PDB file of C-alpha atoms and ligand atoms in Angstrom:
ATOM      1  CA  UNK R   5      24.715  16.441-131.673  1.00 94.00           C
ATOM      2  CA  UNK R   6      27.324  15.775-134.102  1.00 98.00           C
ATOM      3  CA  UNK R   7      29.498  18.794-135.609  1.00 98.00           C
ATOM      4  CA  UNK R   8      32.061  18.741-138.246  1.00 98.00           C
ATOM      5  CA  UNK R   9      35.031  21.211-138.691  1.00 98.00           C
ATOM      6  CA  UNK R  10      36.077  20.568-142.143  1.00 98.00           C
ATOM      7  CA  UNK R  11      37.656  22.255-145.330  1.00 97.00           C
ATOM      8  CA  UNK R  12      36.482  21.817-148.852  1.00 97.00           C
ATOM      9  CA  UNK R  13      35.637  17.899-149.539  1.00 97.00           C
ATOM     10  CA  UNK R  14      39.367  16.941-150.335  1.00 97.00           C
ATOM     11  CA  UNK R  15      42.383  15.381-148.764  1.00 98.00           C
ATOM     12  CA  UNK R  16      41.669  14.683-144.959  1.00 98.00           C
ATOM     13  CA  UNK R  17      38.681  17.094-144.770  1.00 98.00           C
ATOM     14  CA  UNK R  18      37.057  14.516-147.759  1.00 98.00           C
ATOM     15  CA  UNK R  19      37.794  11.389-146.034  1.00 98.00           C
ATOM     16  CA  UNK R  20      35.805  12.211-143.039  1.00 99.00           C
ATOM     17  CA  UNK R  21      32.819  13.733-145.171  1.00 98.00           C
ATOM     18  CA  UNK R  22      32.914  10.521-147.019  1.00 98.00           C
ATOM     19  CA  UNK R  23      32.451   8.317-144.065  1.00 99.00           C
ATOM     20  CA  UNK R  24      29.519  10.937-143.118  1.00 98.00           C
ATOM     21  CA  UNK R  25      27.670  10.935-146.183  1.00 98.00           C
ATOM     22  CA  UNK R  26      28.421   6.707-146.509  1.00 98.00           C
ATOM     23  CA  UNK R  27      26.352   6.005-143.500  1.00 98.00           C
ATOM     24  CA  UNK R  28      24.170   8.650-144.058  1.00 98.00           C
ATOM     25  CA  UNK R  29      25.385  10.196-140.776  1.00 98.00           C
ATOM     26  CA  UNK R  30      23.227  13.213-139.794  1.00 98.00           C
ATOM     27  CA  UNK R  31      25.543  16.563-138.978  1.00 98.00           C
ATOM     28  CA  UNK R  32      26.116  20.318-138.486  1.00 98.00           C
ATOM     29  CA  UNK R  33      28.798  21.215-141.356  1.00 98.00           C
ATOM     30  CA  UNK R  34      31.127  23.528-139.617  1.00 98.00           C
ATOM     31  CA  UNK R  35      33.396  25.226-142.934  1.00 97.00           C
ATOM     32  CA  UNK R  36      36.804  26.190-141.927  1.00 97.00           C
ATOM     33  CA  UNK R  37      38.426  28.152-144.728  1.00 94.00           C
ATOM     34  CA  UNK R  38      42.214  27.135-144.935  1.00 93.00           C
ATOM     35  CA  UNK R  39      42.354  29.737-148.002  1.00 88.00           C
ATOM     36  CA  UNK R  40      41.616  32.474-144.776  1.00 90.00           C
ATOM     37  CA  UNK R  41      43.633  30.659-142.183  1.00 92.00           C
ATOM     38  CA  UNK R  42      40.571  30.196-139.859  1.00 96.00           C
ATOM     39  CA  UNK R  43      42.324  27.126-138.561  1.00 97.00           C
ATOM     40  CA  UNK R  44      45.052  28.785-136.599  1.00 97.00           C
ATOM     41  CA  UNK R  45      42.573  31.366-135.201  1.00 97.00           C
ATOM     42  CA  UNK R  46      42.372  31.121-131.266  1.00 97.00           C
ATOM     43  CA  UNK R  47      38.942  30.338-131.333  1.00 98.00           C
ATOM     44  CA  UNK R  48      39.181  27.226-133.457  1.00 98.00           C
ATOM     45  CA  UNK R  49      43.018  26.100-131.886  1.00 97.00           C
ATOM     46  CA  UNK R  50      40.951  26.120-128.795  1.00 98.00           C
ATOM     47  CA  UNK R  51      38.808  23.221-130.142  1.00 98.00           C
ATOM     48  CA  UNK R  52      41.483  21.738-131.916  1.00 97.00           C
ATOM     49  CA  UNK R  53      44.939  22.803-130.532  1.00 96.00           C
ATOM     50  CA  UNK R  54      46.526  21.436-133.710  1.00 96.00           C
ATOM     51  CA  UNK R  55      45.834  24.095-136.255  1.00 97.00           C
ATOM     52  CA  UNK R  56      44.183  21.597-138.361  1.00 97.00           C
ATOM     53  CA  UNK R  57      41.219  19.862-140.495  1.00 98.00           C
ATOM     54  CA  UNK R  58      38.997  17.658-139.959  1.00 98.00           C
ATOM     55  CA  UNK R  59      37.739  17.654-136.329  1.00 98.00           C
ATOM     56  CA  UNK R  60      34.461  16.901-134.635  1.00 98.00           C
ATOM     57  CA  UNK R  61      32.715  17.397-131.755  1.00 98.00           C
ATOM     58  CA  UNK R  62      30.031  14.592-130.656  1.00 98.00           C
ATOM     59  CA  UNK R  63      28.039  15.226-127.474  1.00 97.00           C
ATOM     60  CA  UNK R  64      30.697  18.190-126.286  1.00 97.00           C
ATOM     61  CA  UNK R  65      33.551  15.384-126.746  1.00 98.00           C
ATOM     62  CA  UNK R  66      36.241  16.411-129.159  1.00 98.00           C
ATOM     63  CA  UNK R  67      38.183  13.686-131.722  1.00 98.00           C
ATOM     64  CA  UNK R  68      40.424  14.823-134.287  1.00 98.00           C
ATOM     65  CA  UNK R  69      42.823  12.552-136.490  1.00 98.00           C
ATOM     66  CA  UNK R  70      40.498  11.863-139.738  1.00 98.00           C
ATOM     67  CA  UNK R  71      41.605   7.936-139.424  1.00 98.00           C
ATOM     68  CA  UNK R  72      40.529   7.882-136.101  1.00 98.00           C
ATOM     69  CA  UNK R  73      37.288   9.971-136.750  1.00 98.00           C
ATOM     70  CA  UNK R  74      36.706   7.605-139.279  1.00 99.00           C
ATOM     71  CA  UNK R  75      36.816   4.623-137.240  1.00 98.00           C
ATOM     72  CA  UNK R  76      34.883   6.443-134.538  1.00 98.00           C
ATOM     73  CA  UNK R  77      32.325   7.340-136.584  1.00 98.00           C
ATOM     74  CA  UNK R  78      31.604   3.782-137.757  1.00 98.00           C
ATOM     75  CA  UNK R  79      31.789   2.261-134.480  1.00 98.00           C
ATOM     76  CA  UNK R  80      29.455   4.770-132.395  1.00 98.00           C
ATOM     77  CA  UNK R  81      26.930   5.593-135.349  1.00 98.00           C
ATOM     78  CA  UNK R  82      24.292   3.041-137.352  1.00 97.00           C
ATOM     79  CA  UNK R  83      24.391   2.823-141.152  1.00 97.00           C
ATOM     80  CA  UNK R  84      26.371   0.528-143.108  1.00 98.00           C
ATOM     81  CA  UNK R  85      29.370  -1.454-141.426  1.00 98.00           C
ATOM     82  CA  UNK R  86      32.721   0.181-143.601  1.00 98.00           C
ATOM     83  CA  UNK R  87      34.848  -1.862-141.333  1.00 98.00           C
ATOM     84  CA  UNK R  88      35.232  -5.457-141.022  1.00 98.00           C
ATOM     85  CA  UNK R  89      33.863  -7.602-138.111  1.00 98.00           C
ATOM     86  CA  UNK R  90      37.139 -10.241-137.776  1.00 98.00           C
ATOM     87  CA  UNK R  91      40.131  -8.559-136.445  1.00 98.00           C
ATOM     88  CA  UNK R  92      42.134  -9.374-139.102  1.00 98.00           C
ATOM     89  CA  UNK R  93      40.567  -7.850-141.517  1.00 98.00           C
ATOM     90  CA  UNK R  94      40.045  -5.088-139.850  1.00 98.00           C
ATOM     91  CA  UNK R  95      44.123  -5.182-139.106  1.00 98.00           C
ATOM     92  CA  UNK R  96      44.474  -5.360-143.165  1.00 98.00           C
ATOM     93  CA  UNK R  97      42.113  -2.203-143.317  1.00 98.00           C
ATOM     94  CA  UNK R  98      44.388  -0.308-140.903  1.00 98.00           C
ATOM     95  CA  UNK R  99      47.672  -1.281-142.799  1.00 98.00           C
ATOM     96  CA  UNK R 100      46.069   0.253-145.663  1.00 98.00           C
ATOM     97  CA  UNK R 101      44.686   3.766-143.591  1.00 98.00           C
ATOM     98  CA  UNK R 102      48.509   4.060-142.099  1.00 98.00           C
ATOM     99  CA  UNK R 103      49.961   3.922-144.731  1.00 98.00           C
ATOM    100  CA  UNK R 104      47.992   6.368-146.472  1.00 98.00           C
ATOM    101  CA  UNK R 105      48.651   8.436-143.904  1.00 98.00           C
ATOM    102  CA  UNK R 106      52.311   7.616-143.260  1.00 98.00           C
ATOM    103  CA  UNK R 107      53.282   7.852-146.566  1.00 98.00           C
ATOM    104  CA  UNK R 108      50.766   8.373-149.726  1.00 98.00           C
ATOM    105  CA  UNK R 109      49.447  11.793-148.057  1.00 98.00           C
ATOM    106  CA  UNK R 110      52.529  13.178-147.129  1.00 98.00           C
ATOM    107  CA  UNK R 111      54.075  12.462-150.762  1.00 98.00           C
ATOM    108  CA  UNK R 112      51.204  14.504-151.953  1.00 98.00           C
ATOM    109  CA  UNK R 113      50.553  16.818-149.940  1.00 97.00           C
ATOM    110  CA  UNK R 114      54.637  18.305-150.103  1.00 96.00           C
ATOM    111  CA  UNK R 115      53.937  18.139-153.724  1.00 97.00           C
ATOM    112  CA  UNK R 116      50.270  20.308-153.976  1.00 96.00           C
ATOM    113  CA  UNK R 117      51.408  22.825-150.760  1.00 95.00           C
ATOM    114  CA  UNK R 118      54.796  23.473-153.412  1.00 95.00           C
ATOM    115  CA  UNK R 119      52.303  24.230-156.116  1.00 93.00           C
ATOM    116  CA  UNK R 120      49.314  26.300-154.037  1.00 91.00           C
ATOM    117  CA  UNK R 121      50.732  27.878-151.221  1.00 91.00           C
ATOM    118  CA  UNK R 122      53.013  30.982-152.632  1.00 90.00           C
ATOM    119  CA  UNK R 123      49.424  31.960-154.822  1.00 86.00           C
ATOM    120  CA  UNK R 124      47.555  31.885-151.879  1.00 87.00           C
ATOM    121  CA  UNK R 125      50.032  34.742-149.974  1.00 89.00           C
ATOM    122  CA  UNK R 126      51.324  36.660-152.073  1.00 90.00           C
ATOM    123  CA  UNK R 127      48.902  39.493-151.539  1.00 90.00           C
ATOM    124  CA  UNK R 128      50.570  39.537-148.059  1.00 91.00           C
ATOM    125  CA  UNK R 129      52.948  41.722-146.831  1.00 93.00           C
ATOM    126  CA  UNK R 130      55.979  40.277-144.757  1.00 92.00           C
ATOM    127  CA  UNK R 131      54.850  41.558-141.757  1.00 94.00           C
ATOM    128  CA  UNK R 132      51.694  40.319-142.285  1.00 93.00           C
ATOM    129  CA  UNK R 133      52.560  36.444-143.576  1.00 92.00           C
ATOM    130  CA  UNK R 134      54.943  36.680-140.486  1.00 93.00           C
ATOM    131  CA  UNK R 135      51.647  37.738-138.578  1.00 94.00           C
ATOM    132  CA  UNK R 136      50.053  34.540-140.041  1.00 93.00           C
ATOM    133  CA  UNK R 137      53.401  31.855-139.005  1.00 94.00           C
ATOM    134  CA  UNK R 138      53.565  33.143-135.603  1.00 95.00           C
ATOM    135  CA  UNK R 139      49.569  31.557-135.473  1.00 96.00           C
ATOM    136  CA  UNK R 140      50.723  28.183-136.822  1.00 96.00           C
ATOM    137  CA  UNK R 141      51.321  25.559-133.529  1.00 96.00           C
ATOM    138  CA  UNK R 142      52.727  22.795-134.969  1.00 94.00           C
ATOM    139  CA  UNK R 143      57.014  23.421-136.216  1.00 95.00           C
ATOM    140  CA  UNK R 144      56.099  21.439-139.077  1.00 94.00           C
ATOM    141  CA  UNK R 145      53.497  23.255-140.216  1.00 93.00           C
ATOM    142  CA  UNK R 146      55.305  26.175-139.876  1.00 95.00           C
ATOM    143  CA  UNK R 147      58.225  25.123-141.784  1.00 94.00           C
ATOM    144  CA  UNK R 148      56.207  23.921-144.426  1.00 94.00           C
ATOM    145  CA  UNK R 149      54.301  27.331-144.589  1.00 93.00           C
ATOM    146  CA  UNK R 150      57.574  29.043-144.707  1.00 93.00           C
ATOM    147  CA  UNK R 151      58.973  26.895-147.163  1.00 95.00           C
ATOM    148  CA  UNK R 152      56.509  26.609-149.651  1.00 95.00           C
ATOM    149  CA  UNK R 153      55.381  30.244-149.492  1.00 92.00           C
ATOM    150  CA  UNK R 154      58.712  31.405-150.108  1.00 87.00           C
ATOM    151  CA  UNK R 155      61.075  29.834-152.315  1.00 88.00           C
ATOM    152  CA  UNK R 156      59.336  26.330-152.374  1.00 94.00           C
ATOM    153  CA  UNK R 157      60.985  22.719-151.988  1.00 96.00           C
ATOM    154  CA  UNK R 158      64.387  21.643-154.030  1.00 96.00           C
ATOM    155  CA  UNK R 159      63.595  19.625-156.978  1.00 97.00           C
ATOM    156  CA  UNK R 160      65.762  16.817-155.434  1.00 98.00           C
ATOM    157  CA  UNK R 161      63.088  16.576-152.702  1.00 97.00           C
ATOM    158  CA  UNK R 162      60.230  16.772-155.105  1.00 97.00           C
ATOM    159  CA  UNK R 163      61.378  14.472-157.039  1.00 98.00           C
ATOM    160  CA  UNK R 164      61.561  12.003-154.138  1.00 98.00           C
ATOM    161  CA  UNK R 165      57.761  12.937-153.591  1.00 98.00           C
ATOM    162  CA  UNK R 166      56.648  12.620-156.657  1.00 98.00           C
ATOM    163  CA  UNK R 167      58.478   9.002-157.123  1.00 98.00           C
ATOM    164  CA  UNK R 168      56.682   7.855-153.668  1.00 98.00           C
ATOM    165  CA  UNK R 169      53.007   8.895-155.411  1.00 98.00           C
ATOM    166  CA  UNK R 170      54.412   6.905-157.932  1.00 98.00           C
ATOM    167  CA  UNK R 171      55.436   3.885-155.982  1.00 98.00           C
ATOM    168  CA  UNK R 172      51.907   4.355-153.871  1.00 98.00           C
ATOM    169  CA  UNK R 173      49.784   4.270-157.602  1.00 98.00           C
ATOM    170  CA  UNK R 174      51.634   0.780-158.370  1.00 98.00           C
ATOM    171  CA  UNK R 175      50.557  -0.445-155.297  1.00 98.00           C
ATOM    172  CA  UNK R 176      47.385   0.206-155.005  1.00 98.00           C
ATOM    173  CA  UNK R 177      47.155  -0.866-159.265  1.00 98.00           C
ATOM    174  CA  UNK R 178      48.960  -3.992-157.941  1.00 98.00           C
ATOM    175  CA  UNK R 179      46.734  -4.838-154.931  1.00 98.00           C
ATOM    176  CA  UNK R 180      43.290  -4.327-157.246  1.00 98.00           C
ATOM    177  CA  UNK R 181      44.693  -6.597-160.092  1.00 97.00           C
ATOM    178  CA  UNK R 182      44.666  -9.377-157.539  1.00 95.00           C
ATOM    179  CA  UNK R 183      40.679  -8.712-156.577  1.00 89.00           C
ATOM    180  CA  UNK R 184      38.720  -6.077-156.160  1.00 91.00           C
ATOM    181  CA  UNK R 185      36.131  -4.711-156.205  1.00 98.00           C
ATOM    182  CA  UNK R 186      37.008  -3.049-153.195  1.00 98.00           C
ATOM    183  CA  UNK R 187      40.764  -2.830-151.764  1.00 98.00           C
ATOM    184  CA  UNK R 188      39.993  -5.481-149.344  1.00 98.00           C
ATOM    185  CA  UNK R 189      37.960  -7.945-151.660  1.00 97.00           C
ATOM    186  CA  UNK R 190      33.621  -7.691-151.086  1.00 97.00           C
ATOM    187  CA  UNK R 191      33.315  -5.654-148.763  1.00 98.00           C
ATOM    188  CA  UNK R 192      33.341  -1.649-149.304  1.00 98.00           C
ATOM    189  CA  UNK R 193      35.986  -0.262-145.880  1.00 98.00           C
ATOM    190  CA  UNK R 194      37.396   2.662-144.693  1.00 99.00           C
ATOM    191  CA  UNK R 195      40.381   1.318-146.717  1.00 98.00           C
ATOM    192  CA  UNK R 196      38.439   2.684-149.541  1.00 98.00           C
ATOM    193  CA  UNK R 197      37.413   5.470-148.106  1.00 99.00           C
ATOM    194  CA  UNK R 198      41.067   6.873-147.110  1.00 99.00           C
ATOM    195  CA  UNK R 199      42.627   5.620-150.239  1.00 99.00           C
ATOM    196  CA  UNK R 200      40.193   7.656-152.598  1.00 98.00           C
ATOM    197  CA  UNK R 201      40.249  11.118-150.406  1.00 98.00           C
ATOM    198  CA  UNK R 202      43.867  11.105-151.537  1.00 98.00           C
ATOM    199  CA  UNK R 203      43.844   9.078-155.221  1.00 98.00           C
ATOM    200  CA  UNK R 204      40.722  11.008-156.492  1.00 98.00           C
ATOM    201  CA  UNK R 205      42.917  14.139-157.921  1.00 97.00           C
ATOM    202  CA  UNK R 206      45.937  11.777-158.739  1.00 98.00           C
ATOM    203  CA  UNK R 207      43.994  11.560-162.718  1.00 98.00           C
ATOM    204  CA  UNK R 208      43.917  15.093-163.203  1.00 97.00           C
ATOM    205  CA  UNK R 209      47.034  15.435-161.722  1.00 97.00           C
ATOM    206  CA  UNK R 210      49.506  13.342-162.824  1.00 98.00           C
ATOM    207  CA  UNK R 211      47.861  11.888-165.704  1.00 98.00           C
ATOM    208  CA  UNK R 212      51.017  10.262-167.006  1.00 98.00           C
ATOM    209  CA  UNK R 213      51.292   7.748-163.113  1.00 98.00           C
ATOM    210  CA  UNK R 214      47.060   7.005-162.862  1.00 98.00           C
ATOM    211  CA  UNK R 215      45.174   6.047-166.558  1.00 98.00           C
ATOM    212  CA  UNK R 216      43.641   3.671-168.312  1.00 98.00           C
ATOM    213  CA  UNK R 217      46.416   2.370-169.800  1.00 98.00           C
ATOM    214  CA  UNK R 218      49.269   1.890-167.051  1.00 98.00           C
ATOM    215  CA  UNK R 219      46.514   1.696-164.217  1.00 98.00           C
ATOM    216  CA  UNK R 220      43.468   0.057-165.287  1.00 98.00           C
ATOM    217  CA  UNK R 221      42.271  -1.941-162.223  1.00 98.00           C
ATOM    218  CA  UNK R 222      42.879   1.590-160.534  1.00 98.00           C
ATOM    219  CA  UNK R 223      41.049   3.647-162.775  1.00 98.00           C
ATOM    220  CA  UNK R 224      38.075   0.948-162.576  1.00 98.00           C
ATOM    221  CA  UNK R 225      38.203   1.198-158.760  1.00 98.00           C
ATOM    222  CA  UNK R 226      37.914   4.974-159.224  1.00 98.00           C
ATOM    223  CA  UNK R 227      34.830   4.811-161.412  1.00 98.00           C
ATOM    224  CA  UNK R 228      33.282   2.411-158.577  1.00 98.00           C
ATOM    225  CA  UNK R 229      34.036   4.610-156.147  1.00 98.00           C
ATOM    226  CA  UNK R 230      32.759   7.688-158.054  1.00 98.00           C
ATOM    227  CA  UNK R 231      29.089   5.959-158.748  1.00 98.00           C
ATOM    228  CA  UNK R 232      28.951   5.242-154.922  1.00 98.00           C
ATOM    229  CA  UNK R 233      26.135   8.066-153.789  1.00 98.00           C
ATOM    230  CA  UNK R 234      27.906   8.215-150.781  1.00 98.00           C
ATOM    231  CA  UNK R 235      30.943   9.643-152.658  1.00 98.00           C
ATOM    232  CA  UNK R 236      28.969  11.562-155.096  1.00 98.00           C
ATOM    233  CA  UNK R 237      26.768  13.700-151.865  1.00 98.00           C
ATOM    234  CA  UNK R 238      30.747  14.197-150.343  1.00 98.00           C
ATOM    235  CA  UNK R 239      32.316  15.370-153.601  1.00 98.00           C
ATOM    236  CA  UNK R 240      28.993  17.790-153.431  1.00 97.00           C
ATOM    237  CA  UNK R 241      29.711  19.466-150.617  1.00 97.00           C
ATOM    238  CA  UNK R 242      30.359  23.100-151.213  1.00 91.00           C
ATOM    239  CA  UNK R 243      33.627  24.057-152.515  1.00 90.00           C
ATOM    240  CA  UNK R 244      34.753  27.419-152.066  1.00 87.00           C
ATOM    241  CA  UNK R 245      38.053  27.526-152.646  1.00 80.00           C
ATOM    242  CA  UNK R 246      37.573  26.034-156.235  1.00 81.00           C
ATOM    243  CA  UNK R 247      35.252  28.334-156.352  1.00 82.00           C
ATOM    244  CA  UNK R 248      36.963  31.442-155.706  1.00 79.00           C
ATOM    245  CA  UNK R 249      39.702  30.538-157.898  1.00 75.00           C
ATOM    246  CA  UNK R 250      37.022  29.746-161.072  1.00 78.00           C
ATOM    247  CA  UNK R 251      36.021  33.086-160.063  1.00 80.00           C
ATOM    248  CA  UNK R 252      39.264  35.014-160.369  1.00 74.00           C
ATOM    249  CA  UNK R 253      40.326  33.504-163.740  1.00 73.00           C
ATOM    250  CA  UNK R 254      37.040  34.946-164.914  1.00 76.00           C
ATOM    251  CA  UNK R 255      38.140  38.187-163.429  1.00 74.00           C
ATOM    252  CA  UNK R 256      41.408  37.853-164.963  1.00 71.00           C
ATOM    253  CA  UNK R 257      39.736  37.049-168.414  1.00 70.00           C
ATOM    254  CA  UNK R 258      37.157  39.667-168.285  1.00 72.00           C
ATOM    255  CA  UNK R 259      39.291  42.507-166.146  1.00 65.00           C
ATOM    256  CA  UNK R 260      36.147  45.230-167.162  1.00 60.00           C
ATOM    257  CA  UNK R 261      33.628  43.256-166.111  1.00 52.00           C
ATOM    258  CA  UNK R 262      31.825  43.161-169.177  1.00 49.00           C
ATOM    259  CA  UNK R 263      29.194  41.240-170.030  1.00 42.00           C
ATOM    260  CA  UNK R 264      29.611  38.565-172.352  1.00 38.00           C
TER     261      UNK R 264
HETATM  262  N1  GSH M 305      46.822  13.774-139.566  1.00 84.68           N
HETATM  263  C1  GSH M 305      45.779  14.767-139.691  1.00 84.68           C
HETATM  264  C2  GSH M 305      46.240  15.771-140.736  1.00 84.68           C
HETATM  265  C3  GSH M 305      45.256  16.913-140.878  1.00 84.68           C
HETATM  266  C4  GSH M 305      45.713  17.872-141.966  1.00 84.68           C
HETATM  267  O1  GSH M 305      46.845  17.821-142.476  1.00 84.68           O
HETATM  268  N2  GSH M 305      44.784  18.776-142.338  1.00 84.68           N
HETATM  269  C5  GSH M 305      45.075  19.734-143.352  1.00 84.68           C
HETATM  270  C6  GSH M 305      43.963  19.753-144.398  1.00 84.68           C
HETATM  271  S1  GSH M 305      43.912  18.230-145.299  1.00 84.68           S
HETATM  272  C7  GSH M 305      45.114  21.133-142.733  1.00 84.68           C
HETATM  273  O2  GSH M 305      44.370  21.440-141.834  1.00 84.68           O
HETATM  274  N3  GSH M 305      46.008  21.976-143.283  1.00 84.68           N
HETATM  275  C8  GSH M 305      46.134  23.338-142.929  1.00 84.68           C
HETATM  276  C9  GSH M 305      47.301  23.616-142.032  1.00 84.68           C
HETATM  277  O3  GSH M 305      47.985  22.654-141.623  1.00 84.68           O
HETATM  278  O4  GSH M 305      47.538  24.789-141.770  1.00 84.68           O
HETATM  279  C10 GSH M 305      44.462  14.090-140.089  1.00 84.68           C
HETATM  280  O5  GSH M 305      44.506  13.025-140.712  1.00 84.68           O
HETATM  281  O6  GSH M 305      43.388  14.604-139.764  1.00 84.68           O
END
């Protein structure tokens, strides 16, 4: 028995659901809604005491860390191998997973939180967002909750964010011009796997560091990625907070509620 707490398929919640749906990895889909806070709820800090998405729970035994999920998953389940069988290229598959957590997540997440968080409580009353920080069990967290809800980062700091996505896109542009298909040459890793759960937005997003002209071994790696089924039944899962939001702009455009 296999289940997975997990947020909409992006960021760490998407790298887990893309090792899933890669190895075809049977599961109950647990949804946690970070739009609602259900992570810092007792019931679910009681399975995870980190406040946090992705976790799972396999035979009553809990893992959380997506990187580590990942690696678990591939290890204890059958379906295709997404790691490699020598050591050292499985070490070259780690440096790649570290540093996307390290340093390429981080960048981007400071950056998204600075855009998305102060929308998502502004409904909230003081006492009630205080309510909400009081839940949160990691400082960090909390700070960046506080931060970003209020009167967001300085632009120094986002500027050093947004110059480390751009440092991260020229590596990974660099390292694909050398070979490819995948980031480690044939064979299709959790390399890949981590790298896209964070690049796949980086198009939309900052068009102007990730396109076909600057980036083109990137952008092909992209397309790859995105004709992978694996990828495509991941990106599929439901997506509520996207959702929601298409929802409200319609609300917005159409206050009455009249039919078009
Ligand atoms: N290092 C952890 C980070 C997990 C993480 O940052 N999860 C985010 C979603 S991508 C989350 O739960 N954010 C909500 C919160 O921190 O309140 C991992 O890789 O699993």
């Amino acid at each position: 028995m296999l289940e997975v707490y997990h947020a909409e398929p992006g960021a760490n919640s998407l790298k887990v659901l893309l090792a899933l749906k890669e190895k075809q990895i049977e599961f109950q889909s647990c949804y946690i809604s970070l739009n609602k806070f259900e992570q810092h709820e007792d019931w679910f800090k009681a399975i995870n005491p980190m406040g946090q998405v992705p976790v799972i729970v396999h035979d009553g035994k809990v893992i959380n860390e997506s990187t580590v999920i990942n690696e678990y998953l591939d290890a204890v389940f059958e379906g295709p191998k997404l790691r490699p069988d020598d050591e050292y290229g499985r070490a070259m598959m780690r440096i790649w997973t570290k540093w996307v957590d390290e340093y390429f997540c981080p960048a981007l997440s400071y950056l998204a939180w600075n855009q998305i968080i102060a929308a998502m409580v502004k409904d909230l009353t003081e006492a009630e967002f205080e309510a909400k920080l009081a839940r949160i069990p990691l400082k960090e967290q909390r700070d960046k909750w506080r931060i970003t809800a209020r009167e967001g980062y300085p632009q120094d700091r986002l500027d050093e964010w947004r110059g480390q996505v751009a440092s991260s896109i020229t590596r990974l542009e660099t390292a694909l011009a050398k070979g490819g298909p995948w980031l480690l040459g044939e064979q299709f890793t959790l390399a890949d796997i981590a790298v896209f759960s964070m690049a796949h937005p980086v198009p939309m997003g900052y068009p102007d560091l990730m396109n076909d002209r600057d980036t083109p071994h990137l952008m092909a790696w992209h397309r790859r990625m995105l004709e992978r089924p694996g990828v495509q039944a991941a990106l599929a899962m439901p997506n509520r907070y996207r959702d929601e939001m298409l929802a409200s702009k319609r609300a917005d455009l159409n206050p009455g509620g009249a039919s078009r």
